[in-house]
XYZ file of N, CA, C and O in Angstrom:
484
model
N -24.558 -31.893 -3.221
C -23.355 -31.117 -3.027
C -23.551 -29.712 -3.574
O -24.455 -29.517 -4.387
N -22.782 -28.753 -3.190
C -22.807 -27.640 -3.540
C -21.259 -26.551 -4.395
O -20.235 -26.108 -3.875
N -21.584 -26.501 -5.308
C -20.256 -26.049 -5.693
C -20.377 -24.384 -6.531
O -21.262 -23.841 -7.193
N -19.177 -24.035 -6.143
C -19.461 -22.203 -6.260
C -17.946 -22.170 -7.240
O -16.879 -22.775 -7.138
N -18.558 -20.991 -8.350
C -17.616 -20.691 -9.091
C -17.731 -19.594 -9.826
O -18.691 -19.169 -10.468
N -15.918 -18.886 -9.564
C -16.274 -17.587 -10.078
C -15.431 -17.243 -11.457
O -14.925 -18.185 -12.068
N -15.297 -16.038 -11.894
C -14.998 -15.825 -13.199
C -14.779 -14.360 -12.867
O -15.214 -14.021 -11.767
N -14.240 -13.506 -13.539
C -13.821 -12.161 -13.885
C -12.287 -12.045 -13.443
O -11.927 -10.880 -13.610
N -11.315 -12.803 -12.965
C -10.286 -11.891 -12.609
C -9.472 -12.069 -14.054
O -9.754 -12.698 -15.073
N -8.398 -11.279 -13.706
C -7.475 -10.452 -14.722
C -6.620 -9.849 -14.144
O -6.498 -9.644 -12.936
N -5.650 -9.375 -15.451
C -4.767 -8.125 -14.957
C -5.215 -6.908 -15.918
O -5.421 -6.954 -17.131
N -5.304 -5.873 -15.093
C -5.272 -4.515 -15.540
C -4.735 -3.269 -14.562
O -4.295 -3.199 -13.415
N -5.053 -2.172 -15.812
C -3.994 -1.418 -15.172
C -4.605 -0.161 -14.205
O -5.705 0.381 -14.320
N -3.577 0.117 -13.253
C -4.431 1.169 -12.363
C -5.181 2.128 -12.484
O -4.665 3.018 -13.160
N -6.218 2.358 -12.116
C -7.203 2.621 -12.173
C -8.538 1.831 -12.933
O -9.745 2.010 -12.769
N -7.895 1.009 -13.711
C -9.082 0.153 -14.350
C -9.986 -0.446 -13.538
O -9.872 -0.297 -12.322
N -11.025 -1.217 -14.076
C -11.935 -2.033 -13.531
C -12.065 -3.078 -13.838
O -11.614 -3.532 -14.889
N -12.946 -3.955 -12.701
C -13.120 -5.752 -13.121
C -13.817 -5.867 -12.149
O -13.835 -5.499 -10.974
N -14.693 -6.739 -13.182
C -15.991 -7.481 -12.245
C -16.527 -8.808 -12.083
O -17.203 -9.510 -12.835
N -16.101 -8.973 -11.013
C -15.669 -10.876 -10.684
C -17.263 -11.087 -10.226
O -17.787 -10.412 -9.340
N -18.025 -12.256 -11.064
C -19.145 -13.071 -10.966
C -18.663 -14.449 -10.063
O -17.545 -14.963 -10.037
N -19.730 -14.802 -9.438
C -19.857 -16.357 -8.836
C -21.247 -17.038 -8.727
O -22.368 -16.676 -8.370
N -20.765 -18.017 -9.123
C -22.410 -18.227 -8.830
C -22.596 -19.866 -8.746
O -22.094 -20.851 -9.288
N -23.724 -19.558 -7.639
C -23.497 -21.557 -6.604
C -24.566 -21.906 -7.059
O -25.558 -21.283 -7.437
N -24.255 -23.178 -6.989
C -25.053 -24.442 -7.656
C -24.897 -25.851 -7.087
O -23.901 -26.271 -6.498
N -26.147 -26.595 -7.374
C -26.145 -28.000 -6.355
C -27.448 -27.890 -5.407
O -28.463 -27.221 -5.602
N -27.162 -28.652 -4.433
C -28.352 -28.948 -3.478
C -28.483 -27.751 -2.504
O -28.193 -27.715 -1.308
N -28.996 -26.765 -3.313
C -29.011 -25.301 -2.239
C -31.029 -25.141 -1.535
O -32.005 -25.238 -2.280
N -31.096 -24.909 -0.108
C -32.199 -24.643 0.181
C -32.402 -23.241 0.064
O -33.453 -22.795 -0.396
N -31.343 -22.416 0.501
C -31.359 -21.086 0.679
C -30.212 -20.439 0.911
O -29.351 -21.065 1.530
N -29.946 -19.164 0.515
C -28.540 -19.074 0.571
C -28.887 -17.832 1.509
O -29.899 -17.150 1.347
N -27.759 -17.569 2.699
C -27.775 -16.088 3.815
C -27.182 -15.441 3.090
O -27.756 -15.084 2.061
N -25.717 -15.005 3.342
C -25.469 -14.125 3.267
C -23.759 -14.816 2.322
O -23.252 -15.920 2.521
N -23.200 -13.636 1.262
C -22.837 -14.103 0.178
C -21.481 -12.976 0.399
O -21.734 -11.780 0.544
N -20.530 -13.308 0.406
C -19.429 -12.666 -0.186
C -18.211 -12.977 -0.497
O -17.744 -14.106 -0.343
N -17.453 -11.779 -1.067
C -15.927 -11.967 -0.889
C -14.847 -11.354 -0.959
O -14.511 -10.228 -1.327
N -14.102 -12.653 -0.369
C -12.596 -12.208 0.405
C -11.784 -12.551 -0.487
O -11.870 -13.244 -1.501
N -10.550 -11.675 0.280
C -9.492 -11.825 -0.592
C -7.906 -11.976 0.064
O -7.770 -11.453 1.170
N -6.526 -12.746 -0.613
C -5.536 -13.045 -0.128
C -4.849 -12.739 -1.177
O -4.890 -13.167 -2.330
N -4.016 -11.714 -0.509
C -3.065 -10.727 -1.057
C -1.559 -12.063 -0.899
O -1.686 -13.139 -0.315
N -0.546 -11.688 -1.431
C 1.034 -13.069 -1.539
C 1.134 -12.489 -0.222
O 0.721 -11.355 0.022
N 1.922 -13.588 1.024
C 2.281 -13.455 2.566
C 1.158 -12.670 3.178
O 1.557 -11.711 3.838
N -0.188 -12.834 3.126
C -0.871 -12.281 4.119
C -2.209 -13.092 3.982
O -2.519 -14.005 3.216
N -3.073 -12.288 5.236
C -4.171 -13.330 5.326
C -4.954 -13.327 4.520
O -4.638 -12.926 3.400
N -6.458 -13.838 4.826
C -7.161 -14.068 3.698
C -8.236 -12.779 4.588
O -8.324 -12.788 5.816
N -8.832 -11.947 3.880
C -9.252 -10.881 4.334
C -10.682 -10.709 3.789
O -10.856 -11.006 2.607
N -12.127 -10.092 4.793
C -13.183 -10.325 4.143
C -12.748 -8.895 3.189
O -11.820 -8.180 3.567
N -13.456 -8.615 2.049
C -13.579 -7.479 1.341
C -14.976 -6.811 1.113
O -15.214 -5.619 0.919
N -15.747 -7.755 1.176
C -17.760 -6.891 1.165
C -18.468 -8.389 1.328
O -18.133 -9.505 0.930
N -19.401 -7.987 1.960
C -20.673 -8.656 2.175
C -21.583 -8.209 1.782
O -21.622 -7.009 1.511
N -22.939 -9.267 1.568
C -24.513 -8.601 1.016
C -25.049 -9.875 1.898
O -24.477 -10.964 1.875
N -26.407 -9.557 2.802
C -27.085 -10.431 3.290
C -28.360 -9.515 3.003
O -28.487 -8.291 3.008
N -29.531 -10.870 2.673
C -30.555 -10.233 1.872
C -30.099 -9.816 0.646
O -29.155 -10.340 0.055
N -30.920 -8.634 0.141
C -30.895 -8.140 -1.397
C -30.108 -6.823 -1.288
O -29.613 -6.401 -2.334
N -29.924 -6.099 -0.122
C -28.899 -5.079 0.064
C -28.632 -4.220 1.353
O -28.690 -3.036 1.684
N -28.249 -5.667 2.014
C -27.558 -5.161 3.531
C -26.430 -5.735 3.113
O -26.109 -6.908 2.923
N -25.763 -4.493 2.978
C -23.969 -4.336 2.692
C -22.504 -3.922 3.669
O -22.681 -2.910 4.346
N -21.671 -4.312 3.758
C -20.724 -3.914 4.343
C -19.669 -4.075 3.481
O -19.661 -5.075 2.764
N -18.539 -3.062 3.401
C -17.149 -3.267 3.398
C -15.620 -2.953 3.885
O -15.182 -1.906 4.364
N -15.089 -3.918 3.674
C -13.939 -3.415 4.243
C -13.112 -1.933 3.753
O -12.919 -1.678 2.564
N -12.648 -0.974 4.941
C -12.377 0.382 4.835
C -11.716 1.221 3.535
O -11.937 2.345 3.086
N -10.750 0.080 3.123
C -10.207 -0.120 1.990
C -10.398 0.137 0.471
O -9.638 0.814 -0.221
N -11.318 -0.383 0.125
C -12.321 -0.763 -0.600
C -13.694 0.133 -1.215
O -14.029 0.329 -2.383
N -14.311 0.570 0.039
C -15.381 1.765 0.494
C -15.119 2.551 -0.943
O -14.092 2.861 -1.548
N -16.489 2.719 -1.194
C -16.489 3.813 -2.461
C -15.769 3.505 -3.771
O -15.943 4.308 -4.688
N -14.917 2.357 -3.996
C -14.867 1.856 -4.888
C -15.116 0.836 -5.602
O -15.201 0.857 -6.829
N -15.275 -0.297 -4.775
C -15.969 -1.505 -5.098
C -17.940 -1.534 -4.752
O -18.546 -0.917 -3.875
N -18.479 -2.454 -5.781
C -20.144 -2.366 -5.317
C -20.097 -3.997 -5.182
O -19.669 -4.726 -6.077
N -20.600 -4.453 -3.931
C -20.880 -5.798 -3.984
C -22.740 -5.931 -4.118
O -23.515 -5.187 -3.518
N -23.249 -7.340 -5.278
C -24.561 -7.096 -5.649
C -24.988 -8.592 -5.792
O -24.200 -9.356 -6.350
N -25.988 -8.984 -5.403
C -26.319 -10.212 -5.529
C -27.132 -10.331 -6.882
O -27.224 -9.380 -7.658
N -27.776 -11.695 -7.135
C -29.023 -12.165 -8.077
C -29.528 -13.342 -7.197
O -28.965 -14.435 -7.260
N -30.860 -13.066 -6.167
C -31.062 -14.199 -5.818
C -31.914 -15.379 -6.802
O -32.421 -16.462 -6.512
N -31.803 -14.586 -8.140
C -32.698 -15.945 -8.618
C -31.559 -16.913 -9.437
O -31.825 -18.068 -9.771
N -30.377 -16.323 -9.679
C -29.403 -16.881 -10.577
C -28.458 -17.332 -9.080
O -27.375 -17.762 -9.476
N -28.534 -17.375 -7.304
C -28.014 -17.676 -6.667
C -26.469 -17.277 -7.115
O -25.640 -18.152 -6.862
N -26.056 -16.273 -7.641
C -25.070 -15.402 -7.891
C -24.616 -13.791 -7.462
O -25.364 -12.859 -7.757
N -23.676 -13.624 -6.937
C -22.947 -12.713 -6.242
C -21.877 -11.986 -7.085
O -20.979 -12.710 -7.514
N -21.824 -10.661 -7.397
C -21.049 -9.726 -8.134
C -20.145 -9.204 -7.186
O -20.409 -9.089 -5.989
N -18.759 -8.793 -7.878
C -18.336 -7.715 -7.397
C -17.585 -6.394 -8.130
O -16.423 -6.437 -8.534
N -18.345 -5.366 -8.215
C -17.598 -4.429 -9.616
C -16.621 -3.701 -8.592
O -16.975 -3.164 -7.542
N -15.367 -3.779 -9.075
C -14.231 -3.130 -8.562
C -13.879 -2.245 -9.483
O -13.538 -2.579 -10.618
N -13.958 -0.489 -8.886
C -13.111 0.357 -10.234
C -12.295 0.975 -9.377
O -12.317 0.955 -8.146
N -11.411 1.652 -10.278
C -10.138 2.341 -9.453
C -9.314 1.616 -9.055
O -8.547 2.038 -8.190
N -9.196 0.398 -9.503
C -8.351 -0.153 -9.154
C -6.514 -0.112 -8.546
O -5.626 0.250 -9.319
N -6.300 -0.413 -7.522
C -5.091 0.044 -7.038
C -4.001 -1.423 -7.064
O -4.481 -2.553 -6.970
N -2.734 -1.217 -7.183
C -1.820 -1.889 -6.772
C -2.108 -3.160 -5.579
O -1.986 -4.382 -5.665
N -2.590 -2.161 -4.323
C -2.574 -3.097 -3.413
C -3.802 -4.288 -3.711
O -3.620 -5.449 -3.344
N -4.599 -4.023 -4.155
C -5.731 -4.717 -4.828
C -5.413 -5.722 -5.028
O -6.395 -6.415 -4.762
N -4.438 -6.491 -5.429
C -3.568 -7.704 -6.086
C -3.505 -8.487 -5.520
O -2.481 -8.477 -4.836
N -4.463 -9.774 -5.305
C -4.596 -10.748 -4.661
C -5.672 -11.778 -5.293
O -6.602 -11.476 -6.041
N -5.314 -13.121 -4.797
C -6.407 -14.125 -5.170
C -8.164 -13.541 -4.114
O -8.453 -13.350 -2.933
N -8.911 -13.467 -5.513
C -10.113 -13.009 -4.362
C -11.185 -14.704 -4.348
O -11.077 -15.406 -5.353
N -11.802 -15.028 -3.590
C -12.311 -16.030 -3.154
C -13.981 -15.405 -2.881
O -14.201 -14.460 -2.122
N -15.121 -16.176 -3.700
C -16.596 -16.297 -3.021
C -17.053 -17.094 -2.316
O -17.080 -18.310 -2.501
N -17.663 -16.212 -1.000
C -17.800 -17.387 0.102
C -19.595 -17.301 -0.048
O -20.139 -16.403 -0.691
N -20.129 -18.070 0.452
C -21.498 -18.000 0.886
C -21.764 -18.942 1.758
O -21.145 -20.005 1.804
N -23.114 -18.491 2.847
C -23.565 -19.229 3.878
C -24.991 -19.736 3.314
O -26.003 -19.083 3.058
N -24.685 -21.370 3.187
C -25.933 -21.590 2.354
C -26.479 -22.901 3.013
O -25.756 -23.808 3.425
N -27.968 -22.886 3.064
C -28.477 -24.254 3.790
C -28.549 -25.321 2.570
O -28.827 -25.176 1.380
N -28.233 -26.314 3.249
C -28.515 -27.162 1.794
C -29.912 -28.084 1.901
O -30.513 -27.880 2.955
N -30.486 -28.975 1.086
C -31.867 -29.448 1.176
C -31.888 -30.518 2.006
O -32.946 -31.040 2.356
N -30.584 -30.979 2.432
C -30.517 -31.849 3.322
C -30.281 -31.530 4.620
O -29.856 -32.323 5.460
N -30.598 -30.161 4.840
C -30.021 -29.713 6.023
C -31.128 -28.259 6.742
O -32.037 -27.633 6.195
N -30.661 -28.166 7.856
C -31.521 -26.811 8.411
C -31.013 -25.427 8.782
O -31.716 -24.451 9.047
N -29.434 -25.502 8.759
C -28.647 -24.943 9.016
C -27.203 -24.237 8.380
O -26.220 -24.974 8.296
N -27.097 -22.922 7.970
C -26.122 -22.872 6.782
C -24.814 -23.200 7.474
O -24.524 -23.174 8.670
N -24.093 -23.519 6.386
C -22.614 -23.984 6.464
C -21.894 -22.806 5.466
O -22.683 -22.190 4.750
N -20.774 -22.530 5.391
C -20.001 -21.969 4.596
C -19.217 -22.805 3.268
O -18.410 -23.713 3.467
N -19.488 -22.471 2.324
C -18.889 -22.580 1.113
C -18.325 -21.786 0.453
O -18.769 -20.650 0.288
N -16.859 -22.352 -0.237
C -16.266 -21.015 -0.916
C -16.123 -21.466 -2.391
O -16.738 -22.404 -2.898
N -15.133 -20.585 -3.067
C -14.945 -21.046 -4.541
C -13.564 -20.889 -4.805
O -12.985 -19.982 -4.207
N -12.787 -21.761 -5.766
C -11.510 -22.058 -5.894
C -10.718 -20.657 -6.380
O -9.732 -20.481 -7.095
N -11.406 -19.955 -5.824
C -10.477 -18.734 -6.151
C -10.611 -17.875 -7.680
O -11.307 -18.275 -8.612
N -9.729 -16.537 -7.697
C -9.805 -16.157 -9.251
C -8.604 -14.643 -8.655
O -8.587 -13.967 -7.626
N -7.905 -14.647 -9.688
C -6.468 -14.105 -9.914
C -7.029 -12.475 -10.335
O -7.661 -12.144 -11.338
N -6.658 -11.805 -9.440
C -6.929 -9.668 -10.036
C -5.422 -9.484 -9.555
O -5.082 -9.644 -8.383
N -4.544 -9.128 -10.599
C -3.524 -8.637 -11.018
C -3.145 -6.748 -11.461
O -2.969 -6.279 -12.585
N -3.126 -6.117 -10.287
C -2.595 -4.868 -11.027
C -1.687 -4.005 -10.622
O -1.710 -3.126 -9.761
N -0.334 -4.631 -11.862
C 0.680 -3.934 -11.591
C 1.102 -2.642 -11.085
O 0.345 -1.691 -11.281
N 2.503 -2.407 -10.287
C 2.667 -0.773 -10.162
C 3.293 -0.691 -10.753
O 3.758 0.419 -11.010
């Protein structure tokens, strides 16, 4: 089995920073591509950055220039340093990864039970 878990959220205040770790563990062959999303209260669950490989990056428009998404492929762990933090920011953020497992040839998606970034207006 494979199980992913993250750590860093909080509340702070605007403009501050926070940097939410995850990191998967279990029957992993190889992991693609690693990120995460996030669900703001009444809305969807939204990607926020990706890393496939060691630094093919994307993010959502939002985000751009303030957040760095960064892997560790030897600790099979995924960062995300968020500064500048804004108001709208305020949502449960979630780590997903596409990972093959040793019983398998083909990645599947796995996520992690979530983690709380709180910042008031």
């Amino acid at each position: 089995q494979v199980q992913l878990v993250e750590s860093g959220g909080g509340l702070v205040q605007p403009g501050g920073s926070l940097r939410l770790s995850c990191a998967a563990s279990g029957s992993i062959r190889t992991i693609a591509g690693m990120a995460w999303y996030r669900q703001a209260p009444g809305k969807e669950r939204e990607l926020v950055a990706r890393v496939r490989g060691s630094d093919n990056t994307n993010y959502t428009g939002s985000v751009r220039g303030r957040f760095t998404i960064s892997r560790d492929n030897a600790k099979n762990a995924v960062y995300l340093q968020m500064n500048n933090l804004k108001p709208e920011d305020t949502a449960v953020y979630y780590c997903e990864a596409d990972i093959v497992t040793t019983s398998g040839w083909h990645p599947s998606a796995y996520w992690g039970q979530g983690t709380r970034v709180t910042i008031p207006s």
